[in-house]
């Protein structure tokens, strides 16, 4: 059966299936907050410990993470954002136009599963903080062993689902509030625990030079050896891991769902808020906090969960950071899962599909294995979706440059694209085949797999009609797109320009919220630099724990109050 969306009344098409309207576009601050909130996450505690366990050296960490995360930012900026801004469509909708129903449904189901599990992992990580606060035993099996833990997961999960249900604006608003505080806490944690590490390594609670820092890090954190005493990973592996950690969203193009709201293509650089301030700083910070906590509680870093590490580094604020950081990442991923589900069930609203997916997510989150196995999950998931990113890149970027027709399958009214389905299958065989043969590092498999699928799809599409010119069909699509743009402009003209909040109370709230972060940072610096001995250090650390928690309450109260005033005035 053939379908032709060009003959469908625009009013009957859901907003998520149409290009984003101009009046819905967002500025760079939205994306800075969104990516900082998503990638300064509770899982950074997991990944920070992972690099320690994998036996990376401190030099490899400092340089490898920097290079790998810059490559990730460039991937978003040069690959994902241009396609998202050109089309103003989510990947799910765009893929339907070039590959038809059959592949799109398969791909959307894959993404529902992937992002549901990732969201569940974030919720589980957040629950470890509440678990710690309520003295619930650590969950070390793949299944839950305590009914109270299940209750905690359900309570945490409900909030995540509720925020994700209300779409991009709610996710962005939540992340914008959390991001500055999360970054502050990840900076403060190492400062608070460094004196404990210094005392254990060099016999004094203070550092006198950069050489002291490098020595402490090399001896107690990133030693270059695994816990079993074997040689650890090297620079190339660190670069590859940090670049490949988000292949789902940049090479795999999933973040078209977010970046289609960007006003300009250069906004792809805002992902640096997540990569450089998030992954780079947070992963290093988490490694230091994990090593410091391990010394304090006399356990291996691999035996600690995020709740343990955060509490010993930041006190009660640490429990809050694990909860909040898990929420911000789960929100964005559950939003993506809801979009994928709505692309499958087109007669259902995104709010309903997100709510349904959210219920399943909360159930999965009750099983602790989802966060303990997150690293291999992300890597394999990336390899699974990168071939689809290659197909879309070929169609959108390569085809116009070699004289092929973009959307050729749509112009033929095909519900099944043999070139797309076959290429995806061959891409998976190629990628996982390279993995089985162990030809190159696992972390770099996405690069040859992406190139392979671009070549294969281009060759197959040429045989199925991509070389043909579709003059009449192009004209009909252009007319349809123009009509959508006209109606969206008409809708946008009816929306009044948002008012600017210049009230004294709002300015005061902003000053107090940012001031609370400054006070927290100064308290951490005080603990780090004014602790000449262990007794003074313990007193300063206790002072930080108490006052930082008060500042946390002040920050979220004033920041939320300020945001609500701004949004009320804008309406």
PDB file of N, CA and C in Angstrom, residues 134-202:
ATOM      1  N   UNK A 134      18.379   6.783  52.980  1.00  0.00           N
ATOM      2  CA  UNK A 134      17.408   6.007  53.754  1.00  0.00           C
ATOM      3  C   UNK A 134      18.010   4.732  54.339  1.00  0.00           C
ATOM      4  N   UNK A 135      19.320   4.570  54.162  1.00  0.00           N
ATOM      5  CA  UNK A 135      20.029   3.400  54.699  1.00  0.00           C
ATOM      6  C   UNK A 135      19.494   2.088  54.133  1.00  0.00           C
ATOM      7  N   UNK A 136      19.079   2.133  52.873  1.00  0.00           N
ATOM      8  CA  UNK A 136      18.657   0.913  52.175  1.00  0.00           C
ATOM      9  C   UNK A 136      19.911   0.213  51.664  1.00  0.00           C
ATOM     10  N   UNK A 137      20.022  -1.082  51.786  1.00  0.00           N
ATOM     11  CA  UNK A 137      21.238  -1.781  51.351  1.00  0.00           C
ATOM     12  C   UNK A 137      21.543  -1.547  49.875  1.00  0.00           C
ATOM     13  N   UNK A 138      22.818  -1.523  49.535  1.00  0.00           N
ATOM     14  CA  UNK A 138      23.231  -1.385  48.137  1.00  0.00           C
ATOM     15  C   UNK A 138      22.710  -2.571  47.334  1.00  0.00           C
ATOM     16  N   UNK A 139      22.271  -2.283  46.117  1.00  0.00           N
ATOM     17  CA  UNK A 139      21.717  -3.319  45.247  1.00  0.00           C
ATOM     18  C   UNK A 139      22.821  -3.834  44.323  1.00  0.00           C
ATOM     19  N   UNK A 140      23.362  -4.996  44.643  1.00  0.00           N
ATOM     20  CA  UNK A 140      24.519  -5.531  43.928  1.00  0.00           C
ATOM     21  C   UNK A 140      24.154  -6.607  42.915  1.00  0.00           C
ATOM     22  N   UNK A 141      22.918  -7.116  42.978  1.00  0.00           N
ATOM     23  CA  UNK A 141      22.483  -8.134  42.022  1.00  0.00           C
ATOM     24  C   UNK A 141      21.841  -7.455  40.809  1.00  0.00           C
ATOM     25  N   UNK A 142      21.536  -8.253  39.785  1.00  0.00           N
ATOM     26  CA  UNK A 142      20.907  -7.678  38.591  1.00  0.00           C
ATOM     27  C   UNK A 142      19.434  -7.371  38.837  1.00  0.00           C
ATOM     28  N   UNK A 143      18.869  -7.941  39.894  1.00  0.00           N
ATOM     29  CA  UNK A 143      17.465  -7.725  40.234  1.00  0.00           C
ATOM     30  C   UNK A 143      17.386  -7.030  41.603  1.00  0.00           C
ATOM     31  N   UNK A 144      16.274  -6.340  41.911  1.00  0.00           N
ATOM     32  CA  UNK A 144      16.160  -5.655  43.206  1.00  0.00           C
ATOM     33  C   UNK A 144      15.982  -6.653  44.342  1.00  0.00           C
ATOM     34  N   UNK A 145      16.637  -6.403  45.456  1.00  0.00           N
ATOM     35  CA  UNK A 145      16.544  -7.299  46.610  1.00  0.00           C
ATOM     36  C   UNK A 145      15.885  -6.624  47.809  1.00  0.00           C
ATOM     37  N   UNK A 146      15.366  -5.417  47.587  1.00  0.00           N
ATOM     38  CA  UNK A 146      14.746  -4.671  48.677  1.00  0.00           C
ATOM     39  C   UNK A 146      13.529  -3.930  48.148  1.00  0.00           C
ATOM     40  N   UNK A 147      12.373  -4.141  48.764  1.00  0.00           N
ATOM     41  CA  UNK A 147      11.130  -3.519  48.308  1.00  0.00           C
ATOM     42  C   UNK A 147      11.177  -2.006  48.451  1.00  0.00           C
ATOM     43  N   UNK A 148      11.862  -1.514  49.478  1.00  0.00           N
ATOM     44  CA  UNK A 148      11.969  -0.063  49.667  1.00  0.00           C
ATOM     45  C   UNK A 148      12.728   0.576  48.507  1.00  0.00           C
ATOM     46  N   UNK A 149      13.724  -0.127  47.970  1.00  0.00           N
ATOM     47  CA  UNK A 149      14.462   0.401  46.820  1.00  0.00           C
ATOM     48  C   UNK A 149      13.544   0.553  45.613  1.00  0.00           C
ATOM     49  N   UNK A 150      12.662  -0.402  45.418  1.00  0.00           N
ATOM     50  CA  UNK A 150      11.687  -0.317  44.327  1.00  0.00           C
ATOM     51  C   UNK A 150      10.800   0.916  44.495  1.00  0.00           C
ATOM     52  N   UNK A 151      10.396   1.177  45.730  1.00  0.00           N
ATOM     53  CA  UNK A 151       9.585   2.355  46.003  1.00  0.00           C
ATOM     54  C   UNK A 151      10.333   3.640  45.704  1.00  0.00           C
ATOM     55  N   UNK A 152      11.614   3.676  46.050  1.00  0.00           N
ATOM     56  CA  UNK A 152      12.439   4.855  45.772  1.00  0.00           C
ATOM     57  C   UNK A 152      12.549   5.080  44.267  1.00  0.00           C
ATOM     58  N   UNK A 153      12.804   4.016  43.513  1.00  0.00           N
ATOM     59  CA  UNK A 153      12.907   4.118  42.059  1.00  0.00           C
ATOM     60  C   UNK A 153      11.609   4.663  41.468  1.00  0.00           C
ATOM     61  N   UNK A 154      10.482   4.166  41.961  1.00  0.00           N
ATOM     62  CA  UNK A 154       9.189   4.624  41.452  1.00  0.00           C
ATOM     63  C   UNK A 154       8.990   6.113  41.717  1.00  0.00           C
ATOM     64  N   UNK A 155       9.343   6.563  42.915  1.00  0.00           N
ATOM     65  CA  UNK A 155       9.175   7.974  43.271  1.00  0.00           C
ATOM     66  C   UNK A 155      10.059   8.870  42.409  1.00  0.00           C
ATOM     67  N   UNK A 156      11.313   8.467  42.231  1.00  0.00           N
ATOM     68  CA  UNK A 156      12.236   9.252  41.403  1.00  0.00           C
ATOM     69  C   UNK A 156      11.778   9.247  39.941  1.00  0.00           C
ATOM     70  N   UNK A 157      11.341   8.078  39.477  1.00  0.00           N
ATOM     71  CA  UNK A 157      10.946   7.937  38.078  1.00  0.00           C
ATOM     72  C   UNK A 157       9.728   8.748  37.703  1.00  0.00           C
ATOM     73  N   UNK A 158       8.777   8.875  38.589  1.00  0.00           N
ATOM     74  CA  UNK A 158       7.564   9.627  38.299  1.00  0.00           C
ATOM     75  C   UNK A 158       7.892  11.069  37.942  1.00  0.00           C
ATOM     76  N   UNK A 159       8.825  11.670  38.658  1.00  0.00           N
ATOM     77  CA  UNK A 159       9.203  13.059  38.388  1.00  0.00           C
ATOM     78  C   UNK A 159       9.847  13.174  37.006  1.00  0.00           C
ATOM     79  N   UNK A 160      10.704  12.240  36.658  1.00  0.00           N
ATOM     80  CA  UNK A 160      11.347  12.247  35.350  1.00  0.00           C
ATOM     81  C   UNK A 160      10.310  12.153  34.240  1.00  0.00           C
ATOM     82  N   UNK A 161       9.384  11.245  34.370  1.00  0.00           N
ATOM     83  CA  UNK A 161       8.344  11.055  33.355  1.00  0.00           C
ATOM     84  C   UNK A 161       7.488  12.304  33.217  1.00  0.00           C
ATOM     85  N   UNK A 162       7.141  12.903  34.331  1.00  0.00           N
ATOM     86  CA  UNK A 162       6.289  14.091  34.330  1.00  0.00           C
ATOM     87  C   UNK A 162       6.958  15.236  33.562  1.00  0.00           C
ATOM     88  N   UNK A 163       8.255  15.464  33.809  1.00  0.00           N
ATOM     89  CA  UNK A 163       8.968  16.546  33.119  1.00  0.00           C
ATOM     90  C   UNK A 163       9.094  16.247  31.628  1.00  0.00           C
ATOM     91  N   UNK A 164       9.463  15.015  31.278  1.00  0.00           N
ATOM     92  CA  UNK A 164       9.656  14.658  29.874  1.00  0.00           C
ATOM     93  C   UNK A 164       8.353  14.742  29.081  1.00  0.00           C
ATOM     94  N   UNK A 165       7.219  14.491  29.716  1.00  0.00           N
ATOM     95  CA  UNK A 165       5.928  14.527  29.033  1.00  0.00           C
ATOM     96  C   UNK A 165       5.617  15.904  28.465  1.00  0.00           C
ATOM     97  N   UNK A 166       6.146  16.946  29.092  1.00  0.00           N
ATOM     98  CA  UNK A 166       5.792  18.286  28.662  1.00  0.00           C
ATOM     99  C   UNK A 166       6.774  18.884  27.668  1.00  0.00           C
ATOM    100  N   UNK A 167       7.594  18.015  27.041  1.00  0.00           N
ATOM    101  CA  UNK A 167       8.319  18.386  25.853  1.00  0.00           C
ATOM    102  C   UNK A 167       9.587  19.175  26.031  1.00  0.00           C
ATOM    103  N   UNK A 168      10.057  19.729  24.900  1.00  0.00           N
ATOM    104  CA  UNK A 168      11.366  20.354  24.822  1.00  0.00           C
ATOM    105  C   UNK A 168      11.518  21.503  25.800  1.00  0.00           C
ATOM    106  N   UNK A 169      10.504  22.347  25.904  1.00  0.00           N
ATOM    107  CA  UNK A 169      10.629  23.518  26.776  1.00  0.00           C
ATOM    108  C   UNK A 169      10.819  23.114  28.234  1.00  0.00           C
ATOM    109  N   UNK A 170      10.044  22.103  28.670  1.00  0.00           N
ATOM    110  CA  UNK A 170      10.165  21.660  30.061  1.00  0.00           C
ATOM    111  C   UNK A 170      11.532  21.052  30.322  1.00  0.00           C
ATOM    112  N   UNK A 171      12.017  20.248  29.363  1.00  0.00           N
ATOM    113  CA  UNK A 171      13.341  19.642  29.510  1.00  0.00           C
ATOM    114  C   UNK A 171      14.411  20.720  29.559  1.00  0.00           C
ATOM    115  N   UNK A 172      14.299  21.696  28.656  1.00  0.00           N
ATOM    116  CA  UNK A 172      15.277  22.773  28.599  1.00  0.00           C
ATOM    117  C   UNK A 172      15.249  23.628  29.870  1.00  0.00           C
ATOM    118  N   UNK A 173      14.050  23.982  30.338  1.00  0.00           N
ATOM    119  CA  UNK A 173      13.926  24.796  31.552  1.00  0.00           C
ATOM    120  C   UNK A 173      14.535  24.095  32.759  1.00  0.00           C
ATOM    121  N   UNK A 174      14.228  22.812  32.897  1.00  0.00           N
ATOM    122  CA  UNK A 174      14.751  22.041  34.022  1.00  0.00           C
ATOM    123  C   UNK A 174      16.279  21.986  33.968  1.00  0.00           C
ATOM    124  N   UNK A 175      16.828  21.765  32.771  1.00  0.00           N
ATOM    125  CA  UNK A 175      18.276  21.665  32.625  1.00  0.00           C
ATOM    126  C   UNK A 175      18.960  23.000  32.867  1.00  0.00           C
ATOM    127  N   UNK A 176      18.327  24.079  32.429  1.00  0.00           N
ATOM    128  CA  UNK A 176      18.932  25.404  32.591  1.00  0.00           C
ATOM    129  C   UNK A 176      19.071  25.771  34.070  1.00  0.00           C
ATOM    130  N   UNK A 177      18.109  25.356  34.875  1.00  0.00           N
ATOM    131  CA  UNK A 177      18.212  25.616  36.309  1.00  0.00           C
ATOM    132  C   UNK A 177      19.305  24.754  36.936  1.00  0.00           C
ATOM    133  N   UNK A 178      19.340  23.490  36.550  1.00  0.00           N
ATOM    134  CA  UNK A 178      20.250  22.544  37.200  1.00  0.00           C
ATOM    135  C   UNK A 178      21.699  22.708  36.770  1.00  0.00           C
ATOM    136  N   UNK A 179      21.929  23.093  35.503  1.00  0.00           N
ATOM    137  CA  UNK A 179      23.277  23.075  34.944  1.00  0.00           C
ATOM    138  C   UNK A 179      24.296  23.889  35.741  1.00  0.00           C
ATOM    139  N   UNK A 180      24.030  25.165  36.095  1.00  0.00           N
ATOM    140  CA  UNK A 180      25.056  25.925  36.840  1.00  0.00           C
ATOM    141  C   UNK A 180      25.391  25.294  38.189  1.00  0.00           C
ATOM    142  N   UNK A 181      24.368  24.767  38.853  1.00  0.00           N
ATOM    143  CA  UNK A 181      24.598  24.153  40.163  1.00  0.00           C
ATOM    144  C   UNK A 181      25.378  22.853  40.018  1.00  0.00           C
ATOM    145  N   UNK A 182      25.021  22.046  39.006  1.00  0.00           N
ATOM    146  CA  UNK A 182      25.735  20.785  38.791  1.00  0.00           C
ATOM    147  C   UNK A 182      27.209  21.034  38.521  1.00  0.00           C
ATOM    148  N   UNK A 183      27.491  22.006  37.665  1.00  0.00           N
ATOM    149  CA  UNK A 183      28.886  22.307  37.354  1.00  0.00           C
ATOM    150  C   UNK A 183      29.635  22.768  38.596  1.00  0.00           C
ATOM    151  N   UNK A 184      28.985  23.614  39.395  1.00  0.00           N
ATOM    152  CA  UNK A 184      29.609  24.094  40.634  1.00  0.00           C
ATOM    153  C   UNK A 184      29.961  22.930  41.549  1.00  0.00           C
ATOM    154  N   UNK A 185      29.050  21.971  41.674  1.00  0.00           N
ATOM    155  CA  UNK A 185      29.280  20.843  42.569  1.00  0.00           C
ATOM    156  C   UNK A 185      30.395  19.925  42.076  1.00  0.00           C
ATOM    157  N   UNK A 186      30.474  19.720  40.758  1.00  0.00           N
ATOM    158  CA  UNK A 186      31.542  18.875  40.235  1.00  0.00           C
ATOM    159  C   UNK A 186      32.901  19.551  40.357  1.00  0.00           C
ATOM    160  N   UNK A 187      32.931  20.872  40.425  1.00  0.00           N
ATOM    161  CA  UNK A 187      34.185  21.583  40.681  1.00  0.00           C
ATOM    162  C   UNK A 187      34.548  21.510  42.161  1.00  0.00           C
ATOM    163  N   UNK A 188      33.540  21.633  43.020  1.00  0.00           N
ATOM    164  CA  UNK A 188      33.788  21.652  44.465  1.00  0.00           C
ATOM    165  C   UNK A 188      34.207  20.297  45.013  1.00  0.00           C
ATOM    166  N   UNK A 189      33.654  19.222  44.484  1.00  0.00           N
ATOM    167  CA  UNK A 189      33.938  17.891  45.005  1.00  0.00           C
ATOM    168  C   UNK A 189      35.421  17.565  45.090  1.00  0.00           C
ATOM    169  N   UNK A 190      36.188  17.717  44.001  1.00  0.00           N
ATOM    170  CA  UNK A 190      37.632  17.428  44.075  1.00  0.00           C
ATOM    171  C   UNK A 190      38.369  18.345  45.044  1.00  0.00           C
ATOM    172  N   UNK A 191      37.940  19.615  45.122  1.00  0.00           N
ATOM    173  CA  UNK A 191      38.596  20.536  46.049  1.00  0.00           C
ATOM    174  C   UNK A 191      38.419  20.070  47.489  1.00  0.00           C
ATOM    175  N   UNK A 192      37.228  19.557  47.796  1.00  0.00           N
ATOM    176  CA  UNK A 192      36.937  19.122  49.165  1.00  0.00           C
ATOM    177  C   UNK A 192      37.703  17.850  49.520  1.00  0.00           C
ATOM    178  N   UNK A 193      37.859  16.938  48.576  1.00  0.00           N
ATOM    179  CA  UNK A 193      38.496  15.652  48.888  1.00  0.00           C
ATOM    180  C   UNK A 193      39.997  15.622  48.623  1.00  0.00           C
ATOM    181  N   UNK A 194      40.527  16.609  47.910  1.00  0.00           N
ATOM    182  CA  UNK A 194      41.957  16.595  47.596  1.00  0.00           C
ATOM    183  C   UNK A 194      42.849  16.570  48.839  1.00  0.00           C
ATOM    184  N   UNK A 195      42.531  17.318  49.908  1.00  0.00           N
ATOM    185  CA  UNK A 195      43.385  17.221  51.107  1.00  0.00           C
ATOM    186  C   UNK A 195      43.474  15.808  51.672  1.00  0.00           C
ATOM    187  N   UNK A 196      42.368  15.056  51.617  1.00  0.00           N
ATOM    188  CA  UNK A 196      42.403  13.668  52.098  1.00  0.00           C
ATOM    189  C   UNK A 196      43.315  12.818  51.227  1.00  0.00           C
ATOM    190  N   UNK A 197      43.250  13.025  49.893  1.00  0.00           N
ATOM    191  CA  UNK A 197      44.136  12.301  48.990  1.00  0.00           C
ATOM    192  C   UNK A 197      45.587  12.696  49.228  1.00  0.00           C
ATOM    193  N   UNK A 198      45.813  13.996  49.402  1.00  0.00           N
ATOM    194  CA  UNK A 198      47.175  14.485  49.616  1.00  0.00           C
ATOM    195  C   UNK A 198      47.778  13.903  50.896  1.00  0.00           C
ATOM    196  N   UNK A 199      46.986  13.853  51.952  1.00  0.00           N
ATOM    197  CA  UNK A 199      47.484  13.309  53.217  1.00  0.00           C
ATOM    198  C   UNK A 199      47.862  11.841  53.072  1.00  0.00           C
ATOM    199  N   UNK A 200      47.059  11.103  52.287  1.00  0.00           N
ATOM    200  CA  UNK A 200      47.333   9.677  52.108  1.00  0.00           C
ATOM    201  C   UNK A 200      48.562   9.423  51.240  1.00  0.00           C
ATOM    202  N   UNK A 201      48.848  10.344  50.291  1.00  0.00           N
ATOM    203  CA  UNK A 201      49.928  10.102  49.329  1.00  0.00           C
ATOM    204  C   UNK A 201      51.236  10.782  49.736  1.00  0.00           C
ATOM    205  N   UNK A 202      51.167  12.082  50.096  1.00  0.00           N
ATOM    206  CA  UNK A 202      52.403  12.827  50.373  1.00  0.00           C
ATOM    207  C   UNK A 202      52.546  13.212  51.841  1.00  0.00           C
TER     208      UNK A 202
END
